[in-house]
Short mmCIF file of C-alpha atoms and ligand atoms in Angstrom, two decimals:
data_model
loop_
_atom_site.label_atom_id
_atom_site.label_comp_id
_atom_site.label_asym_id
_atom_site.label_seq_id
_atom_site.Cartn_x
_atom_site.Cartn_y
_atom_site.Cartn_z
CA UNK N 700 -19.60 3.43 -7.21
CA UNK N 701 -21.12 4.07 -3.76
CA UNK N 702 -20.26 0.72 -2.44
CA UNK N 703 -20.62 -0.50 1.77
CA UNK N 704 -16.64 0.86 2.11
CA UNK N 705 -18.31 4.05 0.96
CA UNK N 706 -20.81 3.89 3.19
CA UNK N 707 -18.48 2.08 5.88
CA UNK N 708 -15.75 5.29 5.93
CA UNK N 709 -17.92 8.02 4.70
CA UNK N 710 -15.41 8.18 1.68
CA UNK N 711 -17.13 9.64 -2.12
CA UNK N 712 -15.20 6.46 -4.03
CA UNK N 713 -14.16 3.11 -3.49
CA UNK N 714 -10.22 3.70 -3.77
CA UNK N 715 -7.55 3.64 -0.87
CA UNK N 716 -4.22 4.79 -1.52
CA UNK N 717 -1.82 2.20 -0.82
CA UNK N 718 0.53 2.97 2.04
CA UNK N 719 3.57 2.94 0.55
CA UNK N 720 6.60 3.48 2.91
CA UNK N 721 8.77 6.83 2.34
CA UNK N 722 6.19 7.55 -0.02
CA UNK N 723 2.75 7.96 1.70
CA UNK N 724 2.91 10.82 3.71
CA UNK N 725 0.82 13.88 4.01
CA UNK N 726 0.60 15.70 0.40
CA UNK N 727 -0.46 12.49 -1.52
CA UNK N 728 -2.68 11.42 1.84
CA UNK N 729 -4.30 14.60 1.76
CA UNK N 730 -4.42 14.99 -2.10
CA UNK N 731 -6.57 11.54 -2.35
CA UNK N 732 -8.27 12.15 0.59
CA UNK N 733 -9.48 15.60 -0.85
CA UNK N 734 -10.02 13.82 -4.41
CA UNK N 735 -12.80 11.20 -2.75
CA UNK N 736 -10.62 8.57 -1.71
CA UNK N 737 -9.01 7.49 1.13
CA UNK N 738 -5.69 8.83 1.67
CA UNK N 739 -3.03 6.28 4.07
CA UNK N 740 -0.04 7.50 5.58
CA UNK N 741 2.73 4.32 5.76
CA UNK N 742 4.33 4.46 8.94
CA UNK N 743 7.19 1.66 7.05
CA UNK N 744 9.66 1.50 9.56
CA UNK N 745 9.70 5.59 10.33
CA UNK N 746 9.72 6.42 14.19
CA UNK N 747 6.24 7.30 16.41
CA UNK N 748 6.76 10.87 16.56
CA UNK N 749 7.05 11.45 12.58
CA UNK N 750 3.63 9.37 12.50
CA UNK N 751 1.86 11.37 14.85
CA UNK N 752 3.71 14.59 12.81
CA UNK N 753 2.21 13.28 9.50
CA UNK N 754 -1.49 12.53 11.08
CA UNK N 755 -1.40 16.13 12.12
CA UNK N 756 0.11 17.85 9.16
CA UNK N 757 -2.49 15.91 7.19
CA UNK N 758 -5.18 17.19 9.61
CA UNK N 759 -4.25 20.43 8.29
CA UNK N 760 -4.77 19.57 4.93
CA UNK N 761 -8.04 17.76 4.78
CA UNK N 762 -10.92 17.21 6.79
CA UNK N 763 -11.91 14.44 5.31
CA UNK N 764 -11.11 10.61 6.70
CA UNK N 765 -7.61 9.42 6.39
CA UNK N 766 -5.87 6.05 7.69
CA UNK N 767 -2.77 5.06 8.64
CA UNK N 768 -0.71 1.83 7.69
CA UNK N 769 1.44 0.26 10.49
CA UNK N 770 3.95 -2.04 9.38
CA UNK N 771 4.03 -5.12 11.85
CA UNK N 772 7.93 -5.38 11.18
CA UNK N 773 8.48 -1.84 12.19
CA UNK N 774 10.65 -1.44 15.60
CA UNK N 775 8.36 1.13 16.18
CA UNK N 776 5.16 -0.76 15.40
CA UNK N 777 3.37 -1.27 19.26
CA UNK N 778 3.82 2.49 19.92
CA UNK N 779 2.61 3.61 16.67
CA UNK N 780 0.03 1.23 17.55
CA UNK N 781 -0.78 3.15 20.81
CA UNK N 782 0.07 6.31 19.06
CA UNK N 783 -3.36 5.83 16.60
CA UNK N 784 -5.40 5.17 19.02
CA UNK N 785 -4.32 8.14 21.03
CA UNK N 786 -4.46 10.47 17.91
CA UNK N 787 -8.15 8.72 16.83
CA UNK N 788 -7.41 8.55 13.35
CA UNK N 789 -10.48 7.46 11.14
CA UNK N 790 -8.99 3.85 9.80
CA UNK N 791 -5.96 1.76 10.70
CA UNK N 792 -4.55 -0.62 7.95
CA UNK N 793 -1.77 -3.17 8.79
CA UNK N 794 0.50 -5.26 6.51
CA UNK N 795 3.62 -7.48 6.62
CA UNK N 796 2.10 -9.29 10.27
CA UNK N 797 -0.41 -10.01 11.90
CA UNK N 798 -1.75 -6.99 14.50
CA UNK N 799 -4.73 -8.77 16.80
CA UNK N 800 -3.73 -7.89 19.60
CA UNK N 801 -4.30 -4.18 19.25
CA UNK N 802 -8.04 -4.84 17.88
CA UNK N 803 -10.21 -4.13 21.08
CA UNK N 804 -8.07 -0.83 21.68
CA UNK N 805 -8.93 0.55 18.19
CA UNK N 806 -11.81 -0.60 18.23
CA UNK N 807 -12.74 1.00 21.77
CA UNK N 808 -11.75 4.27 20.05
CA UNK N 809 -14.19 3.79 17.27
CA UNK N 810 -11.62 3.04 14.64
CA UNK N 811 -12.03 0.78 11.49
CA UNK N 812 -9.64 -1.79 11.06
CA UNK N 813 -8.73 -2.85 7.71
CA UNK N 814 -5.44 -5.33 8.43
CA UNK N 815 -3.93 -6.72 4.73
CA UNK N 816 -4.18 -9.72 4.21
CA UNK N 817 -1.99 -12.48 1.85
CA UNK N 818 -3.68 -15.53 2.83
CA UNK N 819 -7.54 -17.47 3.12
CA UNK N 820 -5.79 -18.22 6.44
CA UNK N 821 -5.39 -15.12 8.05
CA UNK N 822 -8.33 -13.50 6.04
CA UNK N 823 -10.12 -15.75 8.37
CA UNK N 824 -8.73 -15.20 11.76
CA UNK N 825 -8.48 -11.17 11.35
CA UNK N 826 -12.67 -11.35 10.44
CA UNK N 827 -13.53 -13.89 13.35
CA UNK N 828 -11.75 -10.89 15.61
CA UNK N 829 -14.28 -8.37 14.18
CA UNK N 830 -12.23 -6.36 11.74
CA UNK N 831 -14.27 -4.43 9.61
CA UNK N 832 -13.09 -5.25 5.76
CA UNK N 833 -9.79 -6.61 4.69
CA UNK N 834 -7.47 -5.75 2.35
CA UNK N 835 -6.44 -8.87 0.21
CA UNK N 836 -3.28 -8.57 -1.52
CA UNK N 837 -1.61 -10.57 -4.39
CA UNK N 838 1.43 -10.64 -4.98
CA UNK N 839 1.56 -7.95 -7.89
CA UNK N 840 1.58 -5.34 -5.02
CA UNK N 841 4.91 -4.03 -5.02
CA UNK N 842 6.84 -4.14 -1.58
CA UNK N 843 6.85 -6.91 0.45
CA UNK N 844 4.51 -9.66 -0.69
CA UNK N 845 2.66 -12.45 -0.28
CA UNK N 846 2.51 -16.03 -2.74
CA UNK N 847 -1.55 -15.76 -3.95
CA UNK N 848 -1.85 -13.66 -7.13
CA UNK N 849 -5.20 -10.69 -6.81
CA UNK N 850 -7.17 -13.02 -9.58
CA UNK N 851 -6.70 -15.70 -7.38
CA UNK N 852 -6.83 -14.41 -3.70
CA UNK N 853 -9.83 -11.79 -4.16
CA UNK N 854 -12.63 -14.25 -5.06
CA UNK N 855 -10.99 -16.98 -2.08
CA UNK N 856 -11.24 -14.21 0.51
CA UNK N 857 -15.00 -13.36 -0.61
CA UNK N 858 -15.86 -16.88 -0.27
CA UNK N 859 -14.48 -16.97 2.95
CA UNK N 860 -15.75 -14.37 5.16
CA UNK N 861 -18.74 -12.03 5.60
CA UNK N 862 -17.06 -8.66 5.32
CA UNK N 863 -16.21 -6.23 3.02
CA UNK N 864 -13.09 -6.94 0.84
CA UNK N 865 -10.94 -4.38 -0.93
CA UNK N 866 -8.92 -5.76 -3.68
CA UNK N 867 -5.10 -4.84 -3.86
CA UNK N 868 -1.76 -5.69 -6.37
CA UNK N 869 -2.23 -5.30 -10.11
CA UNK N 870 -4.81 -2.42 -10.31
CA UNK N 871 -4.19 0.25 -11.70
CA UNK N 872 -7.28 1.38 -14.06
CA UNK N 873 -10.89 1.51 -14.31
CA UNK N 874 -10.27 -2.37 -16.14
CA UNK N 875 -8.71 -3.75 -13.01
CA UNK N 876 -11.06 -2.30 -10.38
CA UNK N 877 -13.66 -3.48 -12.68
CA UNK N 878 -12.06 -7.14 -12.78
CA UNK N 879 -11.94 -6.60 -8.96
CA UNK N 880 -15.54 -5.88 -8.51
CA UNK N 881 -16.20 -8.96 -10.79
CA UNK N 882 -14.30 -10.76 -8.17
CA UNK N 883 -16.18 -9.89 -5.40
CA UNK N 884 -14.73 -6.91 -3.93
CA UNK N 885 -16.32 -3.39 -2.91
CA UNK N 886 -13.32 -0.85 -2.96
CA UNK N 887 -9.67 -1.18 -4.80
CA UNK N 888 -6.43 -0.18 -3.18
CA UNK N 889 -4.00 1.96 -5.57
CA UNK N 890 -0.30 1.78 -5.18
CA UNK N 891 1.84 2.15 -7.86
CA UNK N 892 0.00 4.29 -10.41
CA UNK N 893 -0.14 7.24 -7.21
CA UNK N 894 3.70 7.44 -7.52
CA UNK N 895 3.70 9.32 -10.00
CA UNK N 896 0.80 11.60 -8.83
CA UNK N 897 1.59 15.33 -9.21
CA UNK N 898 0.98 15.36 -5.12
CA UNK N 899 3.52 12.27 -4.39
CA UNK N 900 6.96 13.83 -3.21
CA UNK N 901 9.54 11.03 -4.73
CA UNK N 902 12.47 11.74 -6.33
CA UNK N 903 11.20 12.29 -10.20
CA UNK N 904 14.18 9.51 -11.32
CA UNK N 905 11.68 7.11 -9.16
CA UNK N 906 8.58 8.65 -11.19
CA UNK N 907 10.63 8.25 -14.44
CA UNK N 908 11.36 4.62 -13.76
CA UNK N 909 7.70 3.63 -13.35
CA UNK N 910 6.81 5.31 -16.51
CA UNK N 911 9.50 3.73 -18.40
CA UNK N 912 8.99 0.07 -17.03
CA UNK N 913 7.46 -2.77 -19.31
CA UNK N 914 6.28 -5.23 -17.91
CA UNK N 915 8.67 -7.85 -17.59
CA UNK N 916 10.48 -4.68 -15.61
CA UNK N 917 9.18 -5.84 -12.08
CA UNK N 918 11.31 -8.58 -10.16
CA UNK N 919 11.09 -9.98 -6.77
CA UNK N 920 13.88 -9.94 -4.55
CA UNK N 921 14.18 -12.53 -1.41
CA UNK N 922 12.53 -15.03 -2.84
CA UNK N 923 14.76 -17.69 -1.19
CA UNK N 924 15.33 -15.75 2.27
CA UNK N 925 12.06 -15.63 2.94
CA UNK N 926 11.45 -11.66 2.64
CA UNK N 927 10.11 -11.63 -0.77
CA UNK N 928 9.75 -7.79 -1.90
CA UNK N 929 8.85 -6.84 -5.63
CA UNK N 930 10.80 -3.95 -7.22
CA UNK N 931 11.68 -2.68 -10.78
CA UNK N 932 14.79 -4.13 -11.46
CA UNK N 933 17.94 -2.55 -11.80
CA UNK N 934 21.83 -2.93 -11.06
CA UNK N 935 21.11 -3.37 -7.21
CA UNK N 936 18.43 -5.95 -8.13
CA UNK N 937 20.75 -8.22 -10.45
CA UNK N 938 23.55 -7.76 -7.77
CA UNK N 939 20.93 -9.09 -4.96
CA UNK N 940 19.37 -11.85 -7.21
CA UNK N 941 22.53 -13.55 -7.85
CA UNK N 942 23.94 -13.31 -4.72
CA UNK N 943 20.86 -14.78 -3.03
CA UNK N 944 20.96 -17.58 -5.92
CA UNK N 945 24.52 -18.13 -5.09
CA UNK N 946 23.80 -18.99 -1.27
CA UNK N 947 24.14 -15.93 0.06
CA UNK N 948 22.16 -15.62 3.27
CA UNK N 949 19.37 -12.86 4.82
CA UNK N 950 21.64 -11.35 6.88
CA UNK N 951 24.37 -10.29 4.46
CA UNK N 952 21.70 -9.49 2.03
CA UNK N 953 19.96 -7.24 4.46
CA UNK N 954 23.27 -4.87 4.31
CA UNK N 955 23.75 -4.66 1.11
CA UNK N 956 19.92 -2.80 0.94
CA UNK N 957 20.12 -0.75 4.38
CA UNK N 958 18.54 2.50 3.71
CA UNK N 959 17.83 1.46 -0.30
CA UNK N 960 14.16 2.15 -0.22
CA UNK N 961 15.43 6.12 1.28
CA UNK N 962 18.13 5.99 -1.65
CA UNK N 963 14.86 5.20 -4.56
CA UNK N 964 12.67 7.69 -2.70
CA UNK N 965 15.05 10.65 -1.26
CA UNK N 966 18.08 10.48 -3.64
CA UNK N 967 16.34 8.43 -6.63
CA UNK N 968 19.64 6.48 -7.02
CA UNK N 969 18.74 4.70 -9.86
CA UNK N 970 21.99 1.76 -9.17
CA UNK N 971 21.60 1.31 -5.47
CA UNK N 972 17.83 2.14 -4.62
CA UNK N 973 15.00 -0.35 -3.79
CA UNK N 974 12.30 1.24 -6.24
CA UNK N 975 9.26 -0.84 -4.88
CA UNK N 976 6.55 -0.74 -7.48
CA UNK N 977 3.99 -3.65 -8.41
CA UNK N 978 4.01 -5.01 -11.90
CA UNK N 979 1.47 -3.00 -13.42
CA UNK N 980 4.07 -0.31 -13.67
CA UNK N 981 4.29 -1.23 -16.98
CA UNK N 982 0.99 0.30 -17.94
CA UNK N 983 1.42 3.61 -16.16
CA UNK N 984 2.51 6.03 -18.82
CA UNK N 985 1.15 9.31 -17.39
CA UNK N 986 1.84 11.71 -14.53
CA UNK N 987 -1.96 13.25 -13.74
CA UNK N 988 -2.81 15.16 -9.79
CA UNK N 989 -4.58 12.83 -7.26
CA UNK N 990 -8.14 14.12 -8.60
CA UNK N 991 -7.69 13.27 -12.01
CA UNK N 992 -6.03 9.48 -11.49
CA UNK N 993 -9.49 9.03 -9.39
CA UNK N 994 -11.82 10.45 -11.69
CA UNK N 995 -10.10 8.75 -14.68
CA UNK N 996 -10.00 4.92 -13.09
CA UNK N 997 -13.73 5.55 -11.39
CA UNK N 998 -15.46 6.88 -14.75
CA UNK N 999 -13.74 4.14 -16.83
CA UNK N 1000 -14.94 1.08 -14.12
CA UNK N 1001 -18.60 2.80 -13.95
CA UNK N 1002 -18.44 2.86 -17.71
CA UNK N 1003 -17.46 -1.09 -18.16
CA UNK N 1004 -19.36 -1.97 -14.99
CA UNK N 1005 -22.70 -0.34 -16.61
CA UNK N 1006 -22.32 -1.36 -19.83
CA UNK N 1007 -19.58 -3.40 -20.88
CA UNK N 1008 -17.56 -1.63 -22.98
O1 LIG C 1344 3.28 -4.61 3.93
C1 LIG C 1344 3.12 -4.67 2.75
N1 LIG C 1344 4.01 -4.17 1.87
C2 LIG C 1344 5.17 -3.53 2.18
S1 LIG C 1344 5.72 -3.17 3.71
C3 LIG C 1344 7.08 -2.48 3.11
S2 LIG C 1344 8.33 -1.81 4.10
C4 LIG C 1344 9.52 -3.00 3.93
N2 LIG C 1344 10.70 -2.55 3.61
C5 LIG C 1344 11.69 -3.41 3.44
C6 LIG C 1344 11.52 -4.77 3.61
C7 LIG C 1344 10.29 -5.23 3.94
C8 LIG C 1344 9.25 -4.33 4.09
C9 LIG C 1344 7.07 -2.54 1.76
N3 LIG C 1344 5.99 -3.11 1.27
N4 LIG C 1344 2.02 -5.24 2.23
C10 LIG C 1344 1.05 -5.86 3.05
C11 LIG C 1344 1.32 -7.29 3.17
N5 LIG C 1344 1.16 -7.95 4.27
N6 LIG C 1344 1.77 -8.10 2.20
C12 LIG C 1344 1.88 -9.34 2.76
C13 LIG C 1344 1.48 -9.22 4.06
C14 LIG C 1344 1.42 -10.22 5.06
C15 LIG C 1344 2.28 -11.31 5.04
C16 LIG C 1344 2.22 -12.25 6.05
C17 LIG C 1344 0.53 -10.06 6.11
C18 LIG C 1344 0.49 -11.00 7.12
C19 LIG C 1344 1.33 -12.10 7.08
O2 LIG C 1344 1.33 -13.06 8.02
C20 LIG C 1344 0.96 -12.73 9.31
C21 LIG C 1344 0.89 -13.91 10.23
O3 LIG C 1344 1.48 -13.80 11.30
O4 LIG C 1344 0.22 -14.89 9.86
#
């Protein structure tokens, strides 16, 4: 399990936290970050100063490497952009855009940058620009995704450049980063199964939901506005689908979910929140601490991985 993104971020295993907006912030960064893997606060759309907040309330926490995700859509994503840099944190991961242009600054500050990618395309462009691994996502992430599915996109991305790729949507047990490795990737990135970590501060109505989804719970909202975001589906979901199927456009859409994501993670409204989770929700069925959701996927890959079974 000591693979070059070990090696890369002095990290014990191959397993980033995903960084989930409203979610990701210092006790679950810390608490995977202590556990061996790499903990990522999500900036989402939150404002610079409760970043740089987060980076240092995490600093007090752990002393072991921790990134932060910068959402390109974000209002406040150029000075959170500075704000990294400033702060030094260990890794910078970006997602929903594409972030070049702040590449020679991180990198003059010694930082790794691991941008996410959804496309062969971009995979391309972000590695000619000297990144130093990519995230590849399919479109089982929950959130805001991309068209290529993991099984698809992993091995494409491999193929296409020379640097280390960490496999993301879908995975959420030793099987899957297994099936990742298989595909050519070096480290997994963990999303939904950390929501219901011990260490992840949601509402527990969010935590309930994931561990009572199936999986034909997971549905993707926006898929005709362009803004396609996968969420477990519920009365705001149905309201949004048919609406958008009957013409409605982005911008009325967009008020009707204002704040949602807050209402899943603050309030766990379970009619009116956005409860962004990928589709293997279905197969989380446990709540376990940080350590122990590691461990658990880690010792069953290593098993398969060594001996097939
Ligand atoms: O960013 C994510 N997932 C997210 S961000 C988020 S916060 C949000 N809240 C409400 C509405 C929308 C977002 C929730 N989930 N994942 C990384 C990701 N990046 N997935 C897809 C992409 C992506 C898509 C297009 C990256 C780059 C890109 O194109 C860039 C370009 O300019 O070519």
């Amino acid at each position: 399990m000591n693979t070059n993104i070990c090696e890369m971020l002095n990290i014990k295993y191959p397993i980033f936290q995903g960084g989930m907006a409203w979610v990701a912030e210092h006790n679950l960064v810390s608490a995977v970050s202590n556990a061996g893997g790499l903990g990522i606060i999500a900036a989402g759309g939150a404002p610079v100063e409760y970043v740089r907040d987060e980076i240092r309330k995490t600093r007090e926490l752990t002393d072991k490497p921790f990134g932060v995700n910068i959402m390109m859509l974000s209002p406040s994503a150029e000075e959170i952009a500075y704000m990294v840099a400033e702060e030094r944190v260990n890794v910078v991961t970006t997602g929903a855009g594409n972030s070049e242009k702040y590449f020679e600054m991180w990198k003059k500050k010694g930082i790794k940058i691991i941008p996410v990618v959804a496309s062969v395309a971009l995979a391309k462009r972000v590695a000619k620009r000297g990144v130093d691994a990519v995230i590849a996502e399919g479109c089982e992430s929950g959130g805001h995704i991309g068209n290529a599915t993991t099984m698809t996109l992993v091995p494409q991305v491999v193929d296409a450049i020379d640097i280390p790729v960490i496999a993301a949507g879908g995975i959420g047990d030793g099987r899957g980063m297994a099936a990742a490795f298989m595909l050519g990737a070096t480290a997994i990135q963990v999303g939904t199964r950390f929501l219901v970590a011990d260490e992840c501060i949601i509402h527990d109505n969010y935590k309930e939901k994931v561990i009572n989804a199936k999986d034909i719970d997971s549905v993707v909202t926006g898929t005709t506005t362009g803004h396609p975001v996968r969420v477990l589906r519920n009365k705001m979901t149905k309201e949004y689908i048919r609406l958008e199927h009957n013409g409605v456009g982005y911008e009325e859409l967009e008020k009707m979910t204002l704040g949602s994501l807050r209402k899943a993670v603050i309030d766990g409204d379970r009619d009116n929140g956005s409860f962004m989770a990928g589709q293997i929700a279905g197969l989380i069925s446990k709540r376990q601490s940080c350590e122990q959701i590691i461990t658990e996927i880690v010792s069953e890959a290593d098993k398969l991985l060594t001996n097939g079974d």
